[in-house]
Amino acid sequence: MSAVLFYARKDSEKNKRMFVFIIIAIALSTANIIIINGFMDGITDDFVEKTMETSSGHLNIYPDEQNRYIEGLGVKEQKLDTFDNVIAYSPRINAGGALSYKDKSKSIRILAVDPIKENRVTNILGKIDSGETLDVNDRNGVLISYRLADELKARVGDETVLVFEKGNTKVFRIKGIFRSGMALDTNTVILDFESAAEQLNLSNKASVILVRLSDIALTGQYKDTISRELGAIKVKEWKQEVESILSSTATFKEISSAINAIGLFASAVSVGVILYINILHRRRQIGIMKAVGMKDFQILSVYIIEAMIMGTIGIIAGDMLGYLGTKYLEAHPFSDPILGSLSPRFYTYILYDASLVTMATVILASTYPALMAGRMNIIKAIWE
Amino acid sequence: MDIIKTGNLKKSYMLGKVEVKALNGVDVSIQKGEFVAIMGPSGCGKSTFLNMVGMLDIPTSGEIYVEGNDVTGMSSNKRAEYRLRHIGFIFQFFNLFNELTAIENIMFPMMLNRMPNYRKNAQELLNLVGLGDRIHHLPSELSGGQQQRVTIARSLANSPKILLADEPTGNLDTKSSKEIIELFRKLNLERGQTIVMVTHSQEIGEKADRIIHFRDGIIEK
């Protein structure tokens, strides 16, 4: 083995230009995998984080299948107060309606929250683009999404008419315009819980209660306990809430995997072709190796080891490039009209995956040229 | 004792649709410690014979015995191992490893054979061929004669039983040719090295103990 390693090292040193070219191809391919996957993870994480920030507690309590609203809200809140690790909860009302401003009208989703309770669970009320957020018992103020504001040409301070789904109407003053980076931005208005309950005739009821625990790891344990203690209700963990997001980002991941596969294929072709040409140019040398007594598998090993040497250096360079590229793009994200910004995230597992996949590809790409070298006919190699 | 013996050795190639009989029934016996020259016109089968004996090529039919062992049926790996341990090759165009220095060229077969002290032994072989001061020179930094001497040193790396030389002086000037043949003679006399050398030159051939003449794939005399 020492002779094989010795020759592989010497041959690699001799072919510096080829060596550098292959290393660049491998490095770019590895960095490409790290950055693209980093972007996919970044987008997924952003979606999940924003969902958790604006729309979900660690546990979310819903009414059972037969009811639209959770009944007996006060009693349920009292029971929630008795759990040690429930540090906050926020009941919400979700309803439909329409918002009119001057001669324009849009159908909307109403989200009603108690500002004090909501602020302990999410920071949806902090996502203000302009104006102010809702105050406690702010019965006449409303927050509207920035897209709704754009479509209605409404601004902070304007008065709008909100038609609730049961037909009640009330005039609200736009107190603030929010931007959550989530679906809420499409057509949502946020108003005070009591005000909405009054207009929708919902006494002691809520559409959902978001629950925050002292430790997110307790969700599994508390899901069943809360469900049992609070009666006929449905409790979902935050993971279930973001499942749809994860499944939709899985599609993006598949696309990114295809992009990575194309990059790897290009790199593999470069490595394979360069090694193939190199071996064709070194027929006589291979013939001499055989003549002095090198076995076929030892010659094959020489070229596989050469590829692995180049692969190792290329992968280390690619890992560094990928890491630095990811960190740079994390610090300088692309702006996005919906999410606000798009940036990759660096995770060690991506580094390992990229390194392993690239090394496997490099070895695979070098196998055919190496086999060709091992099986070369001595007479043809030396004399033709 | 016969170190090499061939029986009705035949080798034919297909050149397009035409069968070319490079060897057409060759019976040769070479004694241990003999210095034999093989001569004949181009295309008479000299190099083909050397390739068969050196196990670089496989005969179409016939037998080859080395030290009494039939080597014709050996697998590719066995033949490689046999070449490594028992046969040394010297080629017309030197055929050194261009990326290795003189000493590394000699060390390499020793390393393949897992020989201990390969650097020291390689240095001694370079001294033997008179290139003790050129150990770190690449082949491109050596003259033709010097390169051929490195090739000879490499061929001796694993103390082979047989040295096979295919036109070893064919690419050298007269002075270098003479030096190489003197080196062969010295190896033959001092170490009892069996040498089989293919040559075109009558003058070089006459330096050997015996000349075998080939013509049209058979032994002429």
Coordinates of C-alpha atoms in Angstrom, one line a residue:
Chain A
M1 CA 0.0 0.0 0.0
S2 CA 2.9 2.3 0.7
A3 CA 4.1 2.0 -2.9
V4 CA 0.6 2.8 -4.2
L5 CA 0.3 5.9 -1.9
F6 CA 3.8 6.9 -2.8
Y7 CA 3.1 6.9 -6.5
A8 CA -0.4 8.5 -6.1
R9 CA 1.2 11.4 -4.2
K10 CA 4.0 11.8 -6.7
D11 CA 1.7 11.6 -9.7
S12 CA -0.6 14.2 -8.1
E13 CA 2.3 16.6 -7.4
K14 CA 3.5 16.2 -11.0
N15 CA 0.1 17.1 -12.5
K16 CA -0.4 20.4 -10.6
R17 CA -2.5 22.0 -13.2
M18 CA -4.9 19.1 -13.5
F19 CA -4.9 18.8 -9.7
V20 CA -5.9 22.5 -9.2
F21 CA -8.6 22.3 -11.9
I22 CA -10.2 19.3 -10.3
I23 CA -9.9 20.7 -6.8
I24 CA -11.7 23.9 -8.0
A25 CA -14.5 21.9 -9.6
I26 CA -14.9 19.8 -6.4
A27 CA -14.7 22.9 -4.1
L28 CA -17.4 24.8 -6.1
S29 CA -19.6 21.8 -6.1
T30 CA -19.3 21.3 -2.3
A31 CA -19.8 25.0 -1.6
N32 CA -22.9 25.0 -3.9
I33 CA -24.5 22.1 -1.9
I34 CA -23.8 23.9 1.4
I35 CA -25.1 27.3 0.3
I36 CA -28.2 26.0 -1.6
N37 CA -29.1 23.7 1.3
G38 CA -28.4 26.5 3.7
F39 CA -30.9 28.6 1.8
M40 CA -33.5 25.9 1.9
D41 CA -33.0 25.5 5.7
G42 CA -33.0 29.2 6.1
I43 CA -36.3 29.6 4.3
T44 CA -37.9 26.7 6.3
D45 CA -36.6 28.1 9.6
D46 CA -37.8 31.6 8.8
F47 CA -41.3 30.3 8.0
V48 CA -41.3 28.2 11.2
E49 CA -40.0 31.0 13.3
K50 CA -42.4 33.5 11.9
T51 CA -45.3 31.1 12.4
M52 CA -44.3 30.6 15.9
E53 CA -43.8 34.3 16.4
T54 CA -47.2 35.3 15.0
S55 CA -49.6 32.5 14.8
S56 CA -48.9 29.6 17.2
G57 CA -48.2 28.9 20.8
H58 CA -46.3 25.8 21.9
L59 CA -49.7 24.2 22.2
N60 CA -52.9 25.4 20.5
I61 CA -56.3 24.5 21.8
Y62 CA -59.1 24.2 19.4
P63 CA -62.8 23.3 19.8
D64 CA -63.8 19.8 19.0
E65 CA -65.0 18.8 15.6
Q66 CA -68.7 19.6 16.2
N67 CA -68.2 23.2 17.4
R68 CA -66.8 26.3 15.8
Y69 CA -65.9 27.9 19.1
I70 CA -64.4 26.8 22.5
E71 CA -67.2 27.2 25.0
G72 CA -66.7 28.2 28.6
L73 CA -63.6 30.2 28.0
G74 CA -63.4 31.6 31.5
V75 CA -63.4 28.2 33.2
K76 CA -60.8 26.9 30.7
E77 CA -58.6 29.9 31.4
Q78 CA -58.9 29.2 35.1
K79 CA -57.8 25.6 34.6
L80 CA -54.9 26.7 32.5
D81 CA -53.8 28.9 35.3
T82 CA -53.4 25.9 37.5
F83 CA -50.8 24.2 35.3
D84 CA -47.2 24.8 36.6
N85 CA -45.5 25.0 33.2
V86 CA -48.2 27.1 31.4
I87 CA -46.6 30.5 31.6
A88 CA -49.1 32.3 29.3
Y89 CA -52.1 31.8 27.0
S90 CA -54.0 33.9 24.6
P91 CA -57.5 33.3 23.4
R92 CA -58.2 34.4 19.8
I93 CA -61.3 34.8 17.8
N94 CA -61.1 34.1 14.0
A95 CA -64.0 35.3 11.9
G96 CA -64.8 36.6 8.5
G97 CA -66.0 40.0 7.4
A98 CA -65.6 42.9 5.0
L99 CA -63.7 46.2 5.4
S100 CA -64.8 49.3 3.6
Y101 CA -62.9 52.4 3.1
K102 CA -64.3 55.3 1.0
D103 CA -65.7 53.6 -2.1
K104 CA -63.6 50.4 -1.7
S105 CA -64.5 47.2 0.1
K106 CA -62.6 44.0 0.6
S107 CA -63.5 40.7 2.2
I108 CA -61.2 40.1 5.2
R109 CA -60.2 37.8 8.0
I110 CA -60.8 39.1 11.5
L111 CA -58.3 38.2 14.2
A112 CA -59.3 39.4 17.6
V113 CA -56.8 39.2 20.5
D114 CA -56.4 40.5 24.0
P115 CA -53.3 42.6 23.7
I116 CA -51.9 41.8 27.1
K117 CA -52.4 38.1 26.8
E118 CA -51.3 37.9 23.1
N119 CA -48.1 39.8 23.8
R120 CA -47.1 37.1 26.3
V121 CA -47.5 34.4 23.7
T122 CA -46.7 35.9 20.2
N123 CA -45.3 39.2 19.0
I124 CA -47.9 39.7 16.2
L125 CA -48.8 43.0 17.7
G126 CA -45.2 44.1 17.5
K127 CA -45.0 43.6 13.7
I128 CA -46.0 47.2 13.1
D129 CA -44.9 48.8 9.8
S130 CA -46.4 52.2 10.5
G131 CA -48.6 53.7 13.2
E132 CA -49.1 52.1 16.6
T133 CA -50.1 48.8 18.0
L134 CA -53.3 48.0 19.8
D135 CA -53.7 49.1 23.4
V136 CA -55.6 47.3 26.1
N137 CA -59.3 47.7 25.7
D138 CA -58.8 49.7 22.5
R139 CA -62.3 49.2 21.4
N140 CA -62.2 51.5 18.3
G141 CA -58.8 50.9 17.0
V142 CA -57.8 48.3 14.4
L143 CA -54.6 47.1 12.8
I144 CA -54.7 46.2 9.1
S145 CA -52.2 44.3 7.0
Y146 CA -49.9 46.3 4.7
R147 CA -51.3 44.6 1.7
L148 CA -54.9 45.4 2.7
A149 CA -53.8 49.0 3.3
D150 CA -52.2 49.1 -0.2
E151 CA -55.3 47.7 -1.9
L152 CA -57.7 50.1 -0.1
K153 CA -55.3 53.0 -0.3
A154 CA -55.9 53.4 3.4
R155 CA -53.5 55.0 5.9
V156 CA -53.0 55.2 9.6
G157 CA -55.6 57.4 11.2
D158 CA -58.2 56.8 8.5
E159 CA -61.7 55.6 9.6
T160 CA -63.0 52.3 8.1
V161 CA -66.2 50.4 8.4
L162 CA -65.9 46.8 9.5
V163 CA -68.8 44.5 8.6
F164 CA -68.8 41.4 10.8
E165 CA -69.9 38.1 9.5
K166 CA -73.2 38.3 11.4
G167 CA -74.0 41.6 9.8
N168 CA -73.0 44.0 12.6
T169 CA -71.1 47.0 11.4
K170 CA -68.8 49.3 13.3
V171 CA -66.5 52.1 12.5
F172 CA -62.8 51.6 13.4
R173 CA -59.9 53.9 13.2
I174 CA -56.8 52.4 11.6
K175 CA -54.3 52.5 14.4
G176 CA -51.5 50.7 12.7
I177 CA -50.4 48.8 9.6
F178 CA -48.7 45.5 10.3
R179 CA -46.4 43.3 8.2
S180 CA -45.9 39.7 9.6
G181 CA -44.2 38.1 6.6
M182 CA -46.9 35.4 6.8
A183 CA -50.3 34.7 5.2
L184 CA -51.8 37.2 7.7
D185 CA -50.5 39.9 5.5
T186 CA -53.0 39.0 2.7
N187 CA -56.2 40.4 4.2
T188 CA -56.2 40.3 8.0
V189 CA -57.4 42.9 10.4
I190 CA -56.5 42.7 14.1
L191 CA -58.8 44.1 16.7
D192 CA -59.5 43.9 20.4
F193 CA -60.9 40.6 21.7
E194 CA -63.8 42.1 23.6
S195 CA -64.9 44.3 20.8
A196 CA -65.0 41.4 18.4
A197 CA -66.8 39.2 20.9
E198 CA -69.4 41.9 21.4
Q199 CA -70.0 42.4 17.7
L200 CA -70.1 38.6 17.0
N201 CA -72.2 37.9 20.0
L202 CA -69.6 35.5 21.4
S203 CA -69.8 35.5 25.1
N204 CA -67.2 33.5 26.9
K205 CA -66.1 31.8 23.7
A206 CA -62.9 31.7 21.6
S207 CA -61.8 30.2 18.3
V208 CA -58.4 29.1 19.6
I209 CA -56.3 29.4 22.7
L210 CA -52.5 29.7 22.1
V211 CA -50.6 28.3 25.1
R212 CA -47.0 29.0 25.9
L213 CA -45.1 26.6 28.1
S214 CA -42.0 27.2 30.2
D215 CA -40.2 24.7 28.0
I216 CA -41.0 23.9 24.4
A217 CA -39.9 20.3 25.0
L218 CA -42.9 19.8 27.3
T219 CA -45.4 20.0 24.5
G220 CA -45.8 16.3 24.1
Q221 CA -46.4 15.8 27.8
Y222 CA -48.8 18.7 28.2
K223 CA -50.8 18.0 25.1
D224 CA -52.6 15.1 26.6
T225 CA -52.9 16.6 30.1
I226 CA -54.5 19.8 28.8
S227 CA -56.8 17.8 26.5
R228 CA -57.9 15.7 29.4
E229 CA -58.4 18.5 31.9
L230 CA -60.1 20.9 29.6
G231 CA -62.7 18.4 28.3
A232 CA -63.9 17.8 24.7
I233 CA -61.3 19.9 22.8
K234 CA -58.6 19.4 20.3
V235 CA -55.0 20.2 21.2
K236 CA -52.2 20.6 18.6
E237 CA -48.5 20.9 19.2
W238 CA -46.6 23.6 17.4
K239 CA -45.0 20.9 15.2
Q240 CA -48.3 19.9 13.8
E241 CA -49.1 23.6 13.1
V242 CA -45.9 23.9 11.0
E243 CA -46.3 20.6 9.3
S244 CA -47.9 22.2 6.2
I245 CA -45.0 24.6 6.0
L246 CA -42.5 21.8 6.3
S247 CA -44.2 19.8 3.7
S248 CA -44.3 22.7 1.3
T249 CA -40.6 23.4 1.9
A250 CA -39.9 19.7 1.3
T251 CA -40.9 20.5 -2.4
F252 CA -38.3 23.3 -2.4
K253 CA -35.8 20.9 -0.9
E254 CA -36.4 18.4 -3.7
I255 CA -35.8 21.2 -6.2
S256 CA -32.6 22.2 -4.4
S257 CA -31.5 18.5 -4.4
A258 CA -32.0 18.4 -8.2
I259 CA -29.9 21.6 -8.5
N260 CA -27.3 20.0 -6.3
A261 CA -27.4 16.8 -8.3
I262 CA -26.8 18.7 -11.5
G263 CA -23.9 20.5 -9.8
L264 CA -22.4 17.3 -8.6
F265 CA -23.0 15.6 -11.9
A266 CA -21.1 18.5 -13.6
S267 CA -18.3 18.1 -11.1
A268 CA -18.2 14.3 -11.5
V269 CA -18.0 14.7 -15.3
S270 CA -15.1 17.2 -14.9
V271 CA -13.3 14.8 -12.5
G272 CA -14.0 11.8 -14.7
V273 CA -13.1 13.4 -18.0
I274 CA -9.9 15.0 -16.6
L275 CA -8.7 11.7 -15.1
Y276 CA -9.7 9.8 -18.2
I277 CA -7.6 12.2 -20.4
N278 CA -4.8 12.1 -17.9
I279 CA -4.8 8.3 -18.0
L280 CA -4.9 8.3 -21.8
H281 CA -1.8 10.5 -21.8
R282 CA -0.1 8.3 -19.3
R283 CA -0.6 5.0 -21.0
R284 CA 3.2 4.4 -21.2
Q285 CA 3.6 5.1 -17.5
I286 CA 0.8 2.7 -16.7
G287 CA 2.4 0.1 -19.0
I288 CA 5.7 0.5 -17.1
M289 CA 3.9 0.2 -13.7
K290 CA 2.6 -3.1 -15.0
A291 CA 5.9 -4.2 -16.4
V292 CA 7.7 -3.7 -13.1
G293 CA 5.1 -5.9 -11.4
M294 CA 2.2 -3.7 -10.2
K295 CA -1.1 -5.5 -10.1
D296 CA -4.3 -4.3 -11.8
F297 CA -6.0 -3.4 -8.5
Q298 CA -2.9 -1.5 -7.3
I299 CA -3.0 0.6 -10.5
L300 CA -6.7 1.1 -10.0
S301 CA -6.0 2.1 -6.4
V302 CA -3.4 4.7 -7.5
Y303 CA -6.0 6.6 -9.5
I304 CA -8.8 6.2 -6.9
I305 CA -6.4 7.4 -4.2
E306 CA -5.4 10.4 -6.4
A307 CA -9.1 11.2 -6.8
M308 CA -9.5 10.9 -3.0
I309 CA -6.6 13.2 -2.4
M310 CA -8.0 15.8 -4.8
G311 CA -11.5 15.1 -3.3
T312 CA -10.3 15.7 0.2
I313 CA -8.5 19.0 -0.6
G314 CA -11.4 20.1 -2.8
I315 CA -14.0 19.2 -0.1
I316 CA -12.0 21.1 2.6
A317 CA -11.8 24.1 0.3
G318 CA -15.5 23.7 -0.6
D319 CA -16.5 23.4 3.1
M320 CA -14.6 26.6 3.9
L321 CA -16.0 28.4 0.9
G322 CA -19.5 27.1 1.7
Y323 CA -19.2 28.2 5.3
L324 CA -17.9 31.6 4.5
G325 CA -20.4 32.1 1.7
T326 CA -23.3 31.1 4.0
K327 CA -22.1 33.4 6.8
Y328 CA -21.7 36.2 4.3
L329 CA -25.2 35.8 2.9
E330 CA -26.5 35.4 6.4
A331 CA -25.1 38.8 7.2
H332 CA -26.1 40.3 3.8
P333 CA -29.5 38.7 3.1
F334 CA -31.5 39.1 -0.1
S335 CA -34.6 41.2 0.4
D336 CA -37.9 39.5 -0.1
P337 CA -41.3 41.3 -0.4
I338 CA -43.1 38.6 1.6
L339 CA -40.6 37.2 4.1
G340 CA -38.7 40.4 4.4
S341 CA -35.4 38.8 3.8
L342 CA -33.9 35.5 2.5
S343 CA -30.8 34.2 3.9
P344 CA -29.1 30.8 4.3
R345 CA -28.4 29.1 7.6
F346 CA -25.3 27.1 8.4
Y347 CA -25.8 23.8 10.1
T348 CA -23.0 21.3 10.6
Y349 CA -25.0 18.4 9.2
I350 CA -25.1 20.1 5.8
L351 CA -21.3 20.2 5.9
Y352 CA -21.1 16.5 6.7
D353 CA -23.7 15.6 4.1
A354 CA -22.1 17.8 1.4
S355 CA -18.6 16.3 2.2
L356 CA -19.8 12.7 2.1
V357 CA -21.9 13.1 -1.0
T358 CA -19.1 14.9 -2.9
M359 CA -16.5 12.3 -1.8
A360 CA -18.8 9.5 -2.9
T361 CA -19.3 11.2 -6.3
V362 CA -15.6 11.8 -6.8
I363 CA -14.8 8.2 -6.1
L364 CA -17.6 7.1 -8.4
A365 CA -16.4 9.5 -11.1
S366 CA -12.8 8.2 -10.8
T367 CA -13.8 4.5 -10.9
Y368 CA -14.2 4.1 -14.7
P369 CA -10.9 5.8 -15.6
A370 CA -9.2 3.9 -12.8
L371 CA -10.6 0.6 -14.0
M372 CA -9.5 1.5 -17.5
A373 CA -6.0 2.1 -16.2
G374 CA -6.0 -1.2 -14.3
R375 CA -7.2 -3.2 -17.3
M376 CA -4.9 -1.6 -19.8
N377 CA -3.0 -4.0 -22.0
I378 CA 0.7 -3.8 -21.2
I379 CA 2.0 -4.3 -24.7
K380 CA -0.3 -1.6 -26.2
A381 CA 0.4 0.7 -23.3
I382 CA 4.2 0.6 -23.7
W383 CA 4.7 0.2 -27.4
E384 CA 1.7 1.8 -29.2
Chain B
M1 CA 20.2 -25.9 -15.5
D2 CA 17.6 -24.3 -17.9
I3 CA 16.3 -21.1 -16.4
I4 CA 14.2 -20.4 -19.4
K5 CA 12.8 -23.1 -21.7
T6 CA 10.1 -22.7 -24.3
G7 CA 8.3 -25.5 -26.2
N8 CA 6.7 -24.9 -29.6
L9 CA 5.9 -21.3 -28.6
K10 CA 3.4 -19.6 -30.9
K11 CA 1.9 -16.1 -31.0
S12 CA -0.3 -14.8 -33.7
Y13 CA -2.1 -11.4 -34.1
M14 CA -5.0 -10.4 -36.2
L15 CA -4.0 -7.4 -38.3
G16 CA -7.4 -6.5 -39.7
K17 CA -8.6 -9.8 -41.2
V18 CA -5.1 -11.1 -41.7
E19 CA -3.5 -13.4 -39.2
V20 CA 0.2 -12.5 -38.5
K21 CA 2.3 -15.2 -37.0
A22 CA 4.8 -13.4 -34.9
L23 CA 6.2 -16.6 -33.3
N24 CA 5.6 -19.9 -35.2
G25 CA 6.9 -22.6 -32.9
V26 CA 10.0 -21.5 -31.0
D27 CA 12.0 -23.9 -28.8
V28 CA 14.6 -22.2 -26.8
S29 CA 16.7 -23.2 -23.7
I30 CA 18.7 -20.7 -21.8
Q31 CA 21.0 -21.7 -19.0
K32 CA 21.2 -19.9 -15.6
G33 CA 23.9 -17.3 -15.7
E34 CA 24.0 -17.1 -19.5
F35 CA 24.2 -13.9 -21.4
V36 CA 22.2 -14.4 -24.6
A37 CA 21.6 -12.1 -27.5
I38 CA 18.6 -12.5 -29.7
M39 CA 19.1 -11.1 -33.2
G40 CA 17.2 -10.9 -36.4
P41 CA 15.5 -8.5 -38.9
S42 CA 12.7 -6.3 -37.9
G43 CA 9.4 -8.1 -37.4
C44 CA 11.0 -11.5 -37.0
G45 CA 9.5 -12.0 -33.5
K46 CA 12.5 -11.1 -31.2
S47 CA 10.6 -8.6 -29.0
T48 CA 7.5 -10.8 -29.1
F49 CA 9.6 -13.6 -27.7
L50 CA 11.0 -11.4 -25.0
N51 CA 7.5 -10.2 -24.1
M52 CA 6.3 -13.9 -23.8
V53 CA 9.3 -14.9 -21.6
G54 CA 8.8 -11.7 -19.5
M55 CA 5.1 -12.5 -19.1
L56 CA 4.1 -9.2 -20.5
D57 CA 2.1 -11.1 -23.2
I58 CA 0.4 -14.4 -23.4
P59 CA 1.3 -17.0 -26.1
T60 CA -1.3 -18.3 -28.5
S61 CA 0.0 -21.8 -27.8
G62 CA 3.1 -23.6 -26.5
E63 CA 4.8 -23.6 -23.1
I64 CA 7.2 -21.4 -21.2
Y65 CA 9.1 -22.8 -18.3
V66 CA 11.0 -20.5 -15.9
E67 CA 13.2 -22.5 -13.5
G68 CA 11.2 -25.6 -14.4
N69 CA 7.8 -23.9 -13.6
D70 CA 5.2 -23.7 -16.4
V71 CA 4.2 -20.0 -16.3
T72 CA 1.8 -19.9 -19.3
G73 CA -1.3 -20.5 -17.3
M74 CA -0.7 -18.0 -14.6
S75 CA -3.3 -15.4 -13.8
S76 CA -2.7 -11.7 -14.4
N77 CA -2.0 -11.1 -10.7
K78 CA 0.4 -14.0 -10.5
R79 CA 2.2 -12.9 -13.6
A80 CA 2.5 -9.4 -12.1
E81 CA 3.9 -10.8 -8.9
Y82 CA 6.4 -13.0 -10.9
R83 CA 7.6 -10.0 -12.9
L84 CA 8.0 -8.0 -9.7
R85 CA 10.2 -10.7 -8.0
H86 CA 11.9 -12.6 -10.7
I87 CA 12.2 -10.5 -13.9
G88 CA 13.9 -7.2 -14.7
F89 CA 13.1 -5.3 -17.8
I90 CA 15.2 -2.9 -19.8
F91 CA 13.5 -1.1 -22.6
Q92 CA 14.9 0.7 -25.7
F93 CA 13.2 4.0 -24.7
F94 CA 14.3 3.7 -21.0
N95 CA 10.7 3.9 -19.8
L96 CA 11.4 5.5 -16.5
F97 CA 8.7 7.1 -14.4
N98 CA 9.0 10.8 -15.4
E99 CA 7.6 12.1 -12.1
L100 CA 10.1 10.1 -9.9
T101 CA 13.7 10.9 -9.3
A102 CA 16.5 8.4 -10.2
I103 CA 16.5 6.9 -6.7
E104 CA 12.7 6.9 -6.5
N105 CA 12.5 5.0 -9.8
I106 CA 14.6 2.3 -8.3
M107 CA 12.9 2.4 -4.9
F108 CA 9.5 1.9 -6.4
P109 CA 9.7 -1.8 -7.3
M110 CA 11.3 -2.5 -4.0
M111 CA 8.4 -0.7 -2.2
L112 CA 6.0 -2.8 -4.2
N113 CA 7.9 -5.9 -3.1
R114 CA 7.8 -4.6 0.5
M115 CA 11.6 -4.8 0.7
P116 CA 13.1 -3.3 3.9
N117 CA 15.9 -0.6 3.6
Y118 CA 14.8 0.2 0.0
R119 CA 16.4 3.7 0.0
K120 CA 19.8 2.3 1.0
N121 CA 19.5 -0.5 -1.5
A122 CA 18.5 1.8 -4.2
Q123 CA 21.4 4.1 -3.4
E124 CA 23.8 1.1 -3.7
L125 CA 22.3 0.1 -7.1
L126 CA 22.8 3.7 -8.3
N127 CA 26.4 3.5 -7.2
L128 CA 26.8 0.2 -9.0
V129 CA 25.7 1.8 -12.3
G130 CA 27.9 4.8 -11.7
L131 CA 25.2 7.3 -10.9
G132 CA 25.6 7.7 -7.2
D133 CA 25.8 11.5 -7.6
R134 CA 22.5 11.7 -9.6
I135 CA 20.1 10.3 -7.1
H136 CA 17.7 13.3 -7.0
H137 CA 17.7 14.0 -10.7
L138 CA 14.5 13.5 -12.6
P139 CA 14.8 11.5 -15.9
S140 CA 14.4 14.7 -17.8
E141 CA 17.6 15.9 -16.2
L142 CA 19.6 12.9 -17.2
S143 CA 21.3 12.0 -20.6
G144 CA 20.1 9.0 -22.6
G145 CA 22.9 6.8 -21.3
Q146 CA 22.3 7.9 -17.7
Q147 CA 18.6 7.1 -18.1
Q148 CA 19.4 3.7 -19.4
R149 CA 21.7 3.1 -16.5
V150 CA 18.9 4.1 -14.1
T151 CA 16.6 1.6 -15.9
I152 CA 19.2 -1.1 -15.4
A153 CA 19.5 -0.3 -11.7
R154 CA 15.7 -0.4 -11.5
S155 CA 15.6 -3.7 -13.3
L156 CA 17.9 -5.1 -10.6
A157 CA 15.9 -3.7 -7.7
N158 CA 14.4 -7.0 -6.5
S159 CA 17.4 -9.1 -7.5
P160 CA 15.6 -10.8 -10.4
K161 CA 16.6 -14.2 -11.8
I162 CA 16.4 -13.0 -15.3
L163 CA 17.2 -9.6 -16.9
L164 CA 15.4 -9.0 -20.2
A165 CA 16.7 -6.2 -22.4
D166 CA 14.8 -5.1 -25.5
E167 CA 17.2 -3.1 -27.8
P168 CA 18.9 -1.5 -24.7
T169 CA 21.4 0.4 -26.8
G170 CA 19.0 1.2 -29.7
N171 CA 18.5 4.8 -28.6
L172 CA 22.1 5.5 -27.4
D173 CA 25.2 6.9 -29.0
T174 CA 28.2 4.5 -29.5
K175 CA 30.0 5.5 -26.3
S176 CA 26.9 5.1 -24.1
S177 CA 26.1 1.8 -25.9
K178 CA 29.5 0.5 -25.1
E179 CA 29.2 1.5 -21.4
I180 CA 25.8 -0.3 -21.1
I181 CA 27.1 -3.5 -22.6
E182 CA 30.2 -3.4 -20.3
L183 CA 27.7 -3.0 -17.4
F184 CA 25.8 -6.0 -18.6
R185 CA 29.0 -8.0 -18.9
K186 CA 30.0 -6.9 -15.4
L187 CA 26.6 -8.0 -14.0
N188 CA 26.8 -11.3 -15.8
L189 CA 30.3 -12.1 -14.7
E190 CA 30.3 -10.7 -11.1
R191 CA 26.7 -11.5 -10.1
G192 CA 26.0 -14.4 -12.4
Q193 CA 23.0 -12.5 -13.8
T194 CA 21.1 -14.3 -16.6
I195 CA 20.6 -11.7 -19.3
V196 CA 18.5 -12.1 -22.5
M197 CA 19.1 -9.1 -24.8
V198 CA 17.4 -8.3 -28.1
T199 CA 19.6 -6.3 -30.4
H200 CA 19.9 -5.4 -34.1
S201 CA 23.6 -4.7 -33.7
Q202 CA 26.0 -7.5 -34.6
E203 CA 28.7 -5.8 -32.7
I204 CA 26.6 -5.6 -29.5
G205 CA 25.3 -9.1 -30.0
E206 CA 28.8 -10.5 -30.2
K207 CA 29.5 -9.3 -26.6
A208 CA 27.0 -12.0 -25.4
D209 CA 27.9 -15.6 -24.7
R210 CA 25.5 -16.9 -27.4
I211 CA 23.5 -15.5 -30.2
I212 CA 20.0 -16.8 -31.2
H213 CA 19.0 -15.8 -34.6
F214 CA 15.2 -15.3 -35.4
R215 CA 13.6 -15.1 -38.8
D216 CA 9.9 -15.1 -39.6
G217 CA 8.9 -16.2 -36.1
I218 CA 11.2 -19.2 -35.9
I219 CA 14.7 -19.7 -34.8
E220 CA 17.0 -19.6 -37.8
K221 CA 20.1 -20.9 -36.1

